[in-house]
Coordinates of C-alpha atoms in Angstrom, one line a residue:
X1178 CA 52.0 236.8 250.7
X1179 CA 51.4 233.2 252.0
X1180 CA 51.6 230.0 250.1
X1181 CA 48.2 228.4 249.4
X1182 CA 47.0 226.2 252.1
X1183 CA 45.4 222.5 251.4
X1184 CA 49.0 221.0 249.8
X1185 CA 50.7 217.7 250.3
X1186 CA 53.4 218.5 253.0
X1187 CA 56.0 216.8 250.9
X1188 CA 54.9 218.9 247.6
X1189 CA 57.9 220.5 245.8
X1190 CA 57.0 224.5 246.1
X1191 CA 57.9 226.8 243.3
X1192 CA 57.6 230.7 243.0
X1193 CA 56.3 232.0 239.5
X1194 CA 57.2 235.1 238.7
X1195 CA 55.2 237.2 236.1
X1196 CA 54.2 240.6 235.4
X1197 CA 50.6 241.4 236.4
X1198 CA 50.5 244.9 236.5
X1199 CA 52.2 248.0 234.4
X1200 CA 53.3 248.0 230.6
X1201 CA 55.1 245.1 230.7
X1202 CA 51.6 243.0 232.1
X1203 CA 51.0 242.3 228.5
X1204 CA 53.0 239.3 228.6
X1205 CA 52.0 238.3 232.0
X1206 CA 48.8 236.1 231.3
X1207 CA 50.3 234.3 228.5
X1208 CA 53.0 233.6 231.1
X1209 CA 50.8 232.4 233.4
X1210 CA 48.7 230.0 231.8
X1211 CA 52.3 228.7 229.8
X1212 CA 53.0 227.8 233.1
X1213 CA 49.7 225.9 234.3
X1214 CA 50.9 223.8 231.4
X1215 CA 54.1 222.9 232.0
X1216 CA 53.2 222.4 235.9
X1217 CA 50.3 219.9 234.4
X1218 CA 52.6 218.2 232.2
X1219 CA 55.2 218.1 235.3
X1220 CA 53.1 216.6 237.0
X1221 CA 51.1 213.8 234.6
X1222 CA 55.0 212.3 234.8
X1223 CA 57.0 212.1 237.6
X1224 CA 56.8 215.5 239.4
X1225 CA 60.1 216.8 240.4
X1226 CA 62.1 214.3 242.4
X1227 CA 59.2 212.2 242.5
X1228 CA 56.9 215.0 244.6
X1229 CA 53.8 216.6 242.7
X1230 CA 55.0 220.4 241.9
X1231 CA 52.8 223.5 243.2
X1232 CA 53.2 226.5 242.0
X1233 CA 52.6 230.4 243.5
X1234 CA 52.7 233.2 241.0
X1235 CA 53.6 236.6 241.9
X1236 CA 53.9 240.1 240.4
X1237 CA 57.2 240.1 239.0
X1238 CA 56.4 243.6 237.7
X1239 CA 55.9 246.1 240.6
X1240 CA 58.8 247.7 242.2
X1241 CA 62.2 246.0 242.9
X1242 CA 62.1 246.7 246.7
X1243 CA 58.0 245.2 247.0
X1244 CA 59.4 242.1 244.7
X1245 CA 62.7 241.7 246.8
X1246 CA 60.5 241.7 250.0
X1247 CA 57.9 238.9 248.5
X1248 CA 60.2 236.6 247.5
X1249 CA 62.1 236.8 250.3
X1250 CA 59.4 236.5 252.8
X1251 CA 58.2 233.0 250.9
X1252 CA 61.4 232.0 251.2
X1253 CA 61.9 232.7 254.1
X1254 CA 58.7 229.9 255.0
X1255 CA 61.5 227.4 254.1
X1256 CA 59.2 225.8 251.9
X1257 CA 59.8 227.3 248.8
X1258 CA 62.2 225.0 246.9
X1259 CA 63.1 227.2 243.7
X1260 CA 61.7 230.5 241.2
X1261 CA 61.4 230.5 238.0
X1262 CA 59.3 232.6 235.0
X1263 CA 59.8 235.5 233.7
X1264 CA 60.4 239.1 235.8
X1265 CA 60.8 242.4 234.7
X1266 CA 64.4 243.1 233.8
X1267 CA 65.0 245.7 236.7
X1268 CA 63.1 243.2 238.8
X1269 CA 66.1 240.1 238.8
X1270 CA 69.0 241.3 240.1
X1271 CA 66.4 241.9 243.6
X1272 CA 65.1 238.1 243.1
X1273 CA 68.9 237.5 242.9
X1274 CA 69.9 238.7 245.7
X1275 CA 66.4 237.3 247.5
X1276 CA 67.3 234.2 246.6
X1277 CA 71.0 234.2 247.3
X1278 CA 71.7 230.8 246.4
X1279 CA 68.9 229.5 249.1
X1280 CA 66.8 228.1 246.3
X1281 CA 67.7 227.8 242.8
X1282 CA 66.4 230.5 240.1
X1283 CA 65.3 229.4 236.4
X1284 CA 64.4 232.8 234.4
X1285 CA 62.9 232.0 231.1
X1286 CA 65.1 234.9 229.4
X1287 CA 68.3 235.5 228.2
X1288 CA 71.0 237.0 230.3
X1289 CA 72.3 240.4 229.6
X1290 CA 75.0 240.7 230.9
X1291 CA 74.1 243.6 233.1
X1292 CA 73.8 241.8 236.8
X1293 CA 76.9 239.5 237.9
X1294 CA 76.1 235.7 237.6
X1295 CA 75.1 234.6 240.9
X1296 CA 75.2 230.9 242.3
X1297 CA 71.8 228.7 241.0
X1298 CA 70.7 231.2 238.5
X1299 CA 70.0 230.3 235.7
X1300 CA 68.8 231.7 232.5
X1301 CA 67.6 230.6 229.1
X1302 CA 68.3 232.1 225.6
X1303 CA 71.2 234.7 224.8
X1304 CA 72.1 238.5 225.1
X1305 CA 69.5 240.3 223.9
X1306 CA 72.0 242.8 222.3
X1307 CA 74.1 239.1 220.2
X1308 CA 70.1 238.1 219.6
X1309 CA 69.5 242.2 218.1
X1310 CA 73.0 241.5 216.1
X1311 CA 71.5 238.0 214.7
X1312 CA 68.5 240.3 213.4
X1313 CA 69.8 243.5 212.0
X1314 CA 72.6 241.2 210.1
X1315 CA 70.4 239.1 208.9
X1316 CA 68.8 242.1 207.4
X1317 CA 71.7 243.6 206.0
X1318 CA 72.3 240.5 204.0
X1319 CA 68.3 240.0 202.7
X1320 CA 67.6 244.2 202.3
X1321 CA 71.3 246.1 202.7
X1322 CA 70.1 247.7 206.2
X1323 CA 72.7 248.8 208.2
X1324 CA 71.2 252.5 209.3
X1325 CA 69.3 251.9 212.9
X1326 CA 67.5 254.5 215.4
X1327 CA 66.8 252.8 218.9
X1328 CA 63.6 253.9 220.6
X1329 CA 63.4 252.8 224.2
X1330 CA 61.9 252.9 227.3
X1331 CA 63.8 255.2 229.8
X1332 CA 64.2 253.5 232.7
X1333 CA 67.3 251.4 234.0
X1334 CA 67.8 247.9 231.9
X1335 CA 67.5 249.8 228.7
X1336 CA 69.9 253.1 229.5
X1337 CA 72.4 250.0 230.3
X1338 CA 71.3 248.0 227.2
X1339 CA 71.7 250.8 224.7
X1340 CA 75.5 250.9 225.1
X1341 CA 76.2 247.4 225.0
X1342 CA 74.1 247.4 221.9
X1343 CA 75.6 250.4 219.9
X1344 CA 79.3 248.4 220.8
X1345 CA 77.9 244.9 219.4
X1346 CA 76.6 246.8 216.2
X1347 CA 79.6 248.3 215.4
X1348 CA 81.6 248.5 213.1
X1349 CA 79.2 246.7 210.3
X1350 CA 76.1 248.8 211.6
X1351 CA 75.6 252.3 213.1
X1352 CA 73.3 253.9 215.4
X1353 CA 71.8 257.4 213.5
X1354 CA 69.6 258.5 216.6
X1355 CA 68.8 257.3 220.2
X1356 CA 65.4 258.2 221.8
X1357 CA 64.5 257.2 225.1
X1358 CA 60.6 257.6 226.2
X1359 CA 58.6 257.5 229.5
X1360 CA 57.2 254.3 230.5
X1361 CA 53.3 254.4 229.4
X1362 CA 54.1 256.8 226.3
X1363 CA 51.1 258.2 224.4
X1364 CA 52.9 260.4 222.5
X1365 CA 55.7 259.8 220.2
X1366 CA 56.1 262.9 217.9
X1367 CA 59.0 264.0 218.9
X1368 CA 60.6 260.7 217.5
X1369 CA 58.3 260.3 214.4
X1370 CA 59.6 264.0 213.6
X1371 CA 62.9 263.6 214.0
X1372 CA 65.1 263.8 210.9
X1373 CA 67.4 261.9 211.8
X1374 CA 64.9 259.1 212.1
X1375 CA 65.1 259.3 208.0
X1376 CA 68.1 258.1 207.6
X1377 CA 67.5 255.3 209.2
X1378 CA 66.9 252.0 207.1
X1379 CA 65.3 250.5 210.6
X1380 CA 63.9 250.8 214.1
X1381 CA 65.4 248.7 217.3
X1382 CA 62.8 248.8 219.9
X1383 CA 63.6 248.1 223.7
X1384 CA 60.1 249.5 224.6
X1385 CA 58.0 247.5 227.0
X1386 CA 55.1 246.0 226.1
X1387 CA 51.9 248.0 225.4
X1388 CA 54.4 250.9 225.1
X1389 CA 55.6 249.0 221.7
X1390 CA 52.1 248.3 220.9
X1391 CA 51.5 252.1 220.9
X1392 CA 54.5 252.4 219.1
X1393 CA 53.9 250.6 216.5
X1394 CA 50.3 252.1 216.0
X1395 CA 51.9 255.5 215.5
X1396 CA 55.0 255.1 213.2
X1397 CA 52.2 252.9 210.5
X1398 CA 50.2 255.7 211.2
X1399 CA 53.2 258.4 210.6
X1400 CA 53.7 256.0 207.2
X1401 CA 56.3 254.4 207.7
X1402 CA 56.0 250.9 208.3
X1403 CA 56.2 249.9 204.6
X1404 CA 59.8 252.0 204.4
X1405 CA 61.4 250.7 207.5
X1406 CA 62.1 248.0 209.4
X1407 CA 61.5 247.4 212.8
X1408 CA 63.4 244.8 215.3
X1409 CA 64.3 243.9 218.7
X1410 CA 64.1 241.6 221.4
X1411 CA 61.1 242.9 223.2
X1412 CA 58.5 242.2 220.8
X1413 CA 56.2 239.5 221.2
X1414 CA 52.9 237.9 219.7
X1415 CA 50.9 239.6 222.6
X1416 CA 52.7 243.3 221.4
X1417 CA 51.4 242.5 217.5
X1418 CA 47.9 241.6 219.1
X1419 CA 47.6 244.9 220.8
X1420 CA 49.1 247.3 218.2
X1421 CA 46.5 245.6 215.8
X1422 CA 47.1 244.2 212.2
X1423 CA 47.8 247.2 210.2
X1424 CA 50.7 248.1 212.8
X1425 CA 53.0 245.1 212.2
X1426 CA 54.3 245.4 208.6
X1427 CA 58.0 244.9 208.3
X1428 CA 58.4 243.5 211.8
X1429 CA 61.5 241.0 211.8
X1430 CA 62.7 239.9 215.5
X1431 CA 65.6 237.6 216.6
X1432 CA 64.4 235.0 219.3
X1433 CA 65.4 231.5 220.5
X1434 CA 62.2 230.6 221.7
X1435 CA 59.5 231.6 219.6
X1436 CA 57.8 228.5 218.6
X1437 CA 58.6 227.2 215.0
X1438 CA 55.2 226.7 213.9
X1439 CA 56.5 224.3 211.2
X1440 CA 58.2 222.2 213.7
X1441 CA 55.6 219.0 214.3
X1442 CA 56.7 219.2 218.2
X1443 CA 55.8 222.7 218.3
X1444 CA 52.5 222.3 217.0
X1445 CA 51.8 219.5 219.2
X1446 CA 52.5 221.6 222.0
X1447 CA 50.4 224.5 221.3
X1448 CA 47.7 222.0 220.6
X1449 CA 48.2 220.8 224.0
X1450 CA 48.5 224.1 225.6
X1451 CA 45.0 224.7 223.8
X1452 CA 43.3 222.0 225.1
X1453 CA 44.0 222.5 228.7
X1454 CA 42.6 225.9 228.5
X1455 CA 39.6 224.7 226.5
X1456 CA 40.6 226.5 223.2
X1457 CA 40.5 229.7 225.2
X1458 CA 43.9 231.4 226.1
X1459 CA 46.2 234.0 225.8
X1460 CA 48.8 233.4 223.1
X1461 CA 51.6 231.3 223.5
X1462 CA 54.0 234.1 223.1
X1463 CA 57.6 234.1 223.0
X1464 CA 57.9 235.2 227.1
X1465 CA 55.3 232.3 227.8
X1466 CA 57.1 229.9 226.2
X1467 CA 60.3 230.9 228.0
X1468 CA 58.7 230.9 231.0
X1469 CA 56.6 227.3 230.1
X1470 CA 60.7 226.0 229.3
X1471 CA 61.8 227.9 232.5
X1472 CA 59.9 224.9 234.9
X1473 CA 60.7 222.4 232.6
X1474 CA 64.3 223.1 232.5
X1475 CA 64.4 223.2 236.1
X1476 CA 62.8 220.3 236.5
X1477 CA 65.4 218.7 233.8
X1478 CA 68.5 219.7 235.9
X1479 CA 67.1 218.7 239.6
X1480 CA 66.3 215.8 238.9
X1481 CA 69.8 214.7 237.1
X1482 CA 71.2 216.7 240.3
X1483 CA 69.3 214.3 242.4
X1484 CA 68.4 217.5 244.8
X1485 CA 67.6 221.9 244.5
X1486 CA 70.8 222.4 246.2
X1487 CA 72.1 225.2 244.0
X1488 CA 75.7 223.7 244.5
X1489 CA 74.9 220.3 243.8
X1490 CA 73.0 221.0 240.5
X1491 CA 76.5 223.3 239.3
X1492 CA 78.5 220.1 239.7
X1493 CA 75.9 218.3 237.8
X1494 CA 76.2 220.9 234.8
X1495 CA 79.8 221.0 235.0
X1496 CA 79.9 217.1 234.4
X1497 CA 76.8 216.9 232.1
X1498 CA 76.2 220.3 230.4
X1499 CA 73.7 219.0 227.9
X1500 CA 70.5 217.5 229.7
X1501 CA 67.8 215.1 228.2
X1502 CA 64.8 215.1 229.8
X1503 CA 61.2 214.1 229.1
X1504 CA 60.7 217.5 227.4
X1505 CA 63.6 217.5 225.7
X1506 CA 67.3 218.5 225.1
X1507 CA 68.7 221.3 227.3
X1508 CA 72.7 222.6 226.8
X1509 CA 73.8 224.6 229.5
X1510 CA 76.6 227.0 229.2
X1511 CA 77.6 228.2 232.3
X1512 CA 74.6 229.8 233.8
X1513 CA 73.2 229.6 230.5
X1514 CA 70.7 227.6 228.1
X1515 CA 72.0 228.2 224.7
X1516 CA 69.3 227.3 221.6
X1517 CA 69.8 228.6 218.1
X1518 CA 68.3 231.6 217.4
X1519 CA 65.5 232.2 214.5
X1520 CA 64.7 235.6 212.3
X1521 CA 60.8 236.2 212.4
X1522 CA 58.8 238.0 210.7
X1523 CA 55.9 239.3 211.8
X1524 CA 52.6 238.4 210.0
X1525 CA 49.6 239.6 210.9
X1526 CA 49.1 239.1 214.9
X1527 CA 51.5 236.1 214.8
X1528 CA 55.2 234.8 214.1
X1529 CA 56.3 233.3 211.1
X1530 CA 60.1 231.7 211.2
X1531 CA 62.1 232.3 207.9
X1532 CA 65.2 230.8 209.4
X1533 CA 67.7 229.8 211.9
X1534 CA 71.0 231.8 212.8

């Protein structure tokens, strides 16, 4: 892949990466046009150091190797001055390690904890196992649930995950039953008939995507969405779209950056994020607005770094680890941007916040 011809030579140059393709491209488009915002709004100011910004999206959800080599290969141009947005989890540790401290990275997710920190990455939100504890405590104290089954995907970021959640759970909550599924799951009788699954008082799903659409579809349909809960960090507004209305009873997920719809500045911004897609776009999800933050936090810390040298903008955290810029406050904790994290409930096809952690 080549960067788009026809830019200003002294342009700042920033990678995008979204999923496009497989179960976790439900979240891609919101993530996309999140972005077109935020690079808009960018770019009405200041621009980044005082350049316009340009962005380049790529697939951030085809195979680590294919994603190592893209990355690498616009990098390798030299004009590529940092990544951000949101990859697929098996997909960063290869932008990582593509990156290797050449350009900064800005992911709009938590870290979890599974890949070492690297120089100029950065992340935003927390573990998603602390963000699961948030949730399932939270429901403890509202409903008395403290019996969980974890249904995930089988593949490599949740067989890691599942441990590290099981030890942040204990000793106040424990783990009945563990099912892992195939990415792109059609069928899920075997854990919708397993007994154990009964003596659970809730769900955790680490299924991607439209695998937790599906999901969802089939345990209302097995009847039991009105007798257990379901939570996790992977569930977003586009996930209650596709599973449909009837599919997201009792849905309460931890997140960080979900927007608050009864926050006036979040309102304002999906107003805005409305209007510069002419009242036609996918929703502002919780992925797009981490990957929408993603660009705006980067562009937060370059500029009080005065430069996208990933060792320059360290010393700047070190000295000033809470940023204000035009979009807002940013607190950086280590490699980290730390926000309180809300309990939502699903209602309907959308969010609604019942509080703050």
């Amino acid at each position: 892949m080549t960067l788009p011809s026809g830019r200003h030579h002294d342009a700042v140059e920033i990678v995008n990466i979204a999923p496009l393709h497989g179960a976790g491209a439900i979240i891609g488009p919101s993530c996309v046009a999140a972005a077109n915002l935020a690079v808009a709004e960018i770019n009405s100011g200041t621009g980044i150091l005082g350049c316009e910004v340009c962005v380049t999206t790529i697939d951030g959800g085809g195979p680590p190797q294919r994603v190592y080599d893209e990355v690498s290969a616009l990098l390798a141009t030299g004009m590529v001055h940092a990544v951000t947005g949101i990859p697929m989890p098996e997909n960063r540790a290869a932008i990582m390690r593509a990156a290797a401290g050449r350009a900064p990275c800005l992911f709009g997710v938590g870290h979890d904890g599974l890949a070492a920190e690297e120089p100029g990455v950065f992340m935003i939100g927390e573990h998603p196992g602390i963000q699961t504890l948030v949730a399932v405590d939270w429901l403890y104290r509202e409903f008395g649930a403290r019996r969980w089954a974890v249904v995930a995907s089988d593949y490599l970021w949740s067989r890691r995950i599942a441990p590290a959640l099981r030890e942040v759970l204990a000793p106040r909550h424990s783990v009945v039953a563990e099912h892992f599924v195939p990415i792109g799951a059609e069928d899920f009788d075997a854990v919708l008939d397993d007994p154990r699954l009964d003596a659970a008082d809730g769900v955790i799903l680490l299924l991607i995507g439209a695998d937790a659409a599906r999901f969802n579809r089939a345990f209302t349909a097995a009847g039991r969405a009105d007798r257990q809960f379901r939570t996790g960090p992977t569930i977003d507004e586009n996930v209650l779209l596709a599973g449909g209305l009837d599919a997201n009873r009792n849905i309460y997920v931890p997140s960080s950056v979900i927007p608050d719809r009864r926050s006036a500045g979040h309102r304002d911004l999906l107003d805005r994020y409305l209007r510069l897609h002419h009242g036609f776009a996918p929703a502002f999800s919780r992925f797009a607005n981490g990957a929408y933050r993603s660009l705006h936090a980067l562009r937060t810390a370059v500029d009080t770094a005065g430069s996208f040298e990933t060792a320059r903008i360290h010393r700047a955290l070190a000295d000033r680890p809470v940023l204000e810029g035009p979009s807002g406050e940013f607190t950086f904790r280590g490699d980290q941007i730390v926000q309180p994290t809300f309990v939502a409930r699903a209602a309907g096809v959308d969010f609604e916040t019942l509080t703050v952690a």
